[in-house]
Coordinates of C-alpha atoms in Angstrom, one line a residue:
M1 CA -18.1 18.2 23.6
P2 CA -17.4 20.0 20.5
L3 CA -16.6 18.0 16.9
S4 CA -13.1 19.5 17.2
L5 CA -12.4 18.0 20.2
I6 CA -13.6 14.1 19.3
A7 CA -12.0 14.7 16.6
I8 CA -8.5 15.8 17.7
M9 CA -8.7 14.1 21.4
V10 CA -10.3 10.7 20.4
V11 CA -10.5 9.7 16.7
F12 CA -6.7 11.4 15.8
P13 CA -5.4 9.0 18.5
A14 CA -7.2 5.8 18.5
A15 CA -6.3 6.2 14.2
M16 CA -2.8 6.2 15.1
A17 CA -2.6 3.5 17.7
Y18 CA -4.9 1.0 15.1
A19 CA -2.4 2.4 12.5
A20 CA 0.7 1.3 14.7
V21 CA -1.0 -2.3 16.1
S22 CA -2.0 -2.9 12.0
D23 CA 1.4 -2.0 10.8
I24 CA 3.0 -4.6 13.7
A25 CA 0.3 -7.2 12.6
T26 CA -0.2 -7.2 9.5
M27 CA 2.2 -5.2 7.7
T28 CA -0.7 -3.4 6.5
I29 CA -2.3 0.1 7.3
S30 CA -5.7 0.3 5.8
N31 CA -6.6 2.9 3.4
R32 CA -10.1 3.0 4.8
L33 CA -7.8 4.4 7.9
C34 CA -6.3 7.2 6.0
L35 CA -9.3 8.0 4.6
L36 CA -10.7 8.8 8.2
L37 CA -8.1 10.9 8.7
V38 CA -8.4 13.3 6.5
A39 CA -12.4 12.8 6.5
A40 CA -11.3 13.3 11.0
F41 CA -9.2 16.7 9.6
A42 CA -11.7 18.1 7.8
L43 CA -14.7 17.8 10.4
C44 CA -11.8 19.2 13.1
A45 CA -10.3 22.2 11.0
F46 CA -14.1 23.8 10.1
S47 CA -15.5 22.9 13.5
A48 CA -12.5 24.6 15.1
G49 CA -12.8 27.3 13.1
L50 CA -9.2 27.5 10.8
G51 CA -9.5 29.8 8.4
W52 CA -9.9 28.9 4.5
N53 CA -6.0 30.3 3.9
Q54 CA -4.7 27.4 7.2
I55 CA -6.7 24.9 5.5
A56 CA -4.8 25.5 2.0
W57 CA -1.9 25.1 3.8
H58 CA -2.5 22.0 5.2
L59 CA -3.7 20.4 2.3
A60 CA -0.7 21.6 0.4
A61 CA 1.7 20.1 3.0
G62 CA -0.7 16.6 2.8
F63 CA -0.4 16.5 -1.1
A64 CA 3.2 18.0 -1.0
M65 CA 3.8 14.6 1.7
L66 CA 2.0 12.4 -0.4
A67 CA 3.9 13.8 -4.2
I68 CA 7.3 12.8 -1.8
C69 CA 6.3 9.6 -0.6
F70 CA 5.0 8.2 -3.3
G71 CA 7.7 8.4 -4.9
L72 CA 9.7 7.0 -2.1
F73 CA 7.1 4.1 -2.3
A74 CA 8.1 3.6 -5.9
A75 CA 11.4 3.3 -5.1
G76 CA 10.8 1.1 -2.7
W77 CA 12.1 2.7 0.3
I78 CA 8.8 2.5 2.2
G79 CA 5.2 0.8 2.2
G80 CA 2.0 2.4 0.6
G81 CA 0.9 2.2 3.6
D82 CA 3.2 4.3 5.4
A83 CA 3.5 7.0 2.9
K84 CA -0.7 7.6 3.3
L85 CA -0.6 7.4 6.6
A86 CA 2.6 10.5 6.3
A87 CA 0.3 12.0 4.3
A88 CA -3.2 12.1 6.1
T89 CA -0.7 13.0 8.7
A90 CA 0.8 16.0 7.1
L91 CA -2.3 17.2 6.7
W92 CA -3.3 17.6 10.1
F93 CA -0.1 19.1 11.4
G94 CA 0.8 21.4 8.2
F95 CA 3.7 22.6 7.3
E96 CA 4.4 24.3 10.3
Q97 CA 5.2 20.8 12.1
L98 CA 5.9 19.0 9.1
L99 CA 9.6 18.9 10.1
P100 CA 9.3 17.8 13.3
Y101 CA 7.1 15.1 13.1
L102 CA 9.5 14.0 10.3
M103 CA 12.6 14.0 12.6
V104 CA 10.7 12.7 15.4
A105 CA 9.5 10.0 12.8
A106 CA 13.3 9.4 11.6
L107 CA 14.3 9.0 15.0
A108 CA 11.6 6.2 16.0
G109 CA 11.9 4.3 13.2
G110 CA 15.6 4.3 14.1
V111 CA 15.3 3.0 17.3
L112 CA 12.1 0.7 15.9
T113 CA 14.7 -0.9 13.2
L114 CA 17.7 -1.5 15.8
V115 CA 15.2 -3.3 17.9
L116 CA 14.5 -5.8 15.4
L117 CA 17.6 -6.3 14.2
K118 CA 18.6 -7.2 17.2
L119 CA 15.5 -9.4 17.9
R120 CA 15.5 -11.0 14.7
S121 CA 19.0 -12.2 15.0
A122 CA 17.7 -13.9 18.1
P123 CA 15.9 -17.5 17.6
L124 CA 12.3 -16.7 17.6
P125 CA 11.0 -18.5 21.2
A126 CA 9.1 -21.4 20.6
P127 CA 5.4 -20.1 21.5
A128 CA 5.8 -17.6 19.6
E129 CA 6.0 -19.4 16.4
R130 CA 2.0 -20.3 16.8
W131 CA 1.7 -16.5 15.7
D132 CA 1.4 -15.4 12.6
W133 CA 2.0 -11.4 13.5
A134 CA 5.4 -12.9 15.6
R135 CA 7.0 -15.2 12.8
R136 CA 6.1 -11.8 9.9
L137 CA 8.0 -9.3 12.4
H138 CA 10.6 -12.1 13.1
S139 CA 11.1 -12.4 9.6
V140 CA 14.3 -11.5 7.8
E141 CA 13.0 -10.9 4.9
K142 CA 9.9 -8.7 6.1
G143 CA 10.1 -4.7 6.2
V144 CA 10.4 -2.8 9.3
P145 CA 6.2 -2.0 10.4
Y146 CA 7.4 2.3 10.1
G147 CA 3.6 3.0 10.7
V148 CA 4.6 2.2 14.6
A149 CA 7.3 5.1 14.0
L150 CA 4.7 7.5 12.4
A151 CA 2.1 7.0 14.8
F152 CA 4.4 7.4 17.9
A153 CA 5.6 10.9 16.0
A154 CA 2.2 11.7 15.1
L155 CA 0.8 11.9 19.4
V156 CA 4.2 13.4 20.4
I157 CA 4.0 16.5 17.8
L158 CA 0.3 16.8 17.9
P159 CA 0.0 18.8 21.1
K160 CA 2.3 21.5 19.5
T161 CA 0.2 21.7 16.1
A162 CA -2.0 24.6 14.7
I163 CA -5.0 22.2 15.0
W164 CA -4.5 21.4 18.7
R165 CA -4.4 24.8 19.4
A166 CA -7.5 26.1 17.9
A167 CA -9.4 23.3 18.7
I168 CA -8.9 23.1 22.4
G169 CA -9.3 27.0 22.5
V170 CA -5.7 27.8 23.0

């Protein structure tokens, strides 16, 4: 199996699933996970045969997203892990699918927020009070694990990207 297929069909989805679960469980997204996504992009891009020009545009999208998300993080509107995950994902999608990714993430994040607000308005079931992650998720002082929405959107948009087409040979 070519390296590009392993990167795009195994590493990327597994990393997104891990980011979502980690954000639910700990409200953090690891720096190592984001670095893994960057390294897997490089591996996939080169083994799939993306040209230097295409790679440069993907890098520009990643850096642009990092700059925007850094500003949102500095303003206290998003978490640092969310900022890094969005930037690493933008690297994979380039500008071609960046807006659809952000739109799906915004919609999924809105639904996630509404669900959490509803859940937080009810008492936490007694058995769940023993679980740190459930208490943290239920706490009104905590934010929303937006990595879940970012990961969901990434998995929805990935098959529409140029790197996907290059990796699977379409």
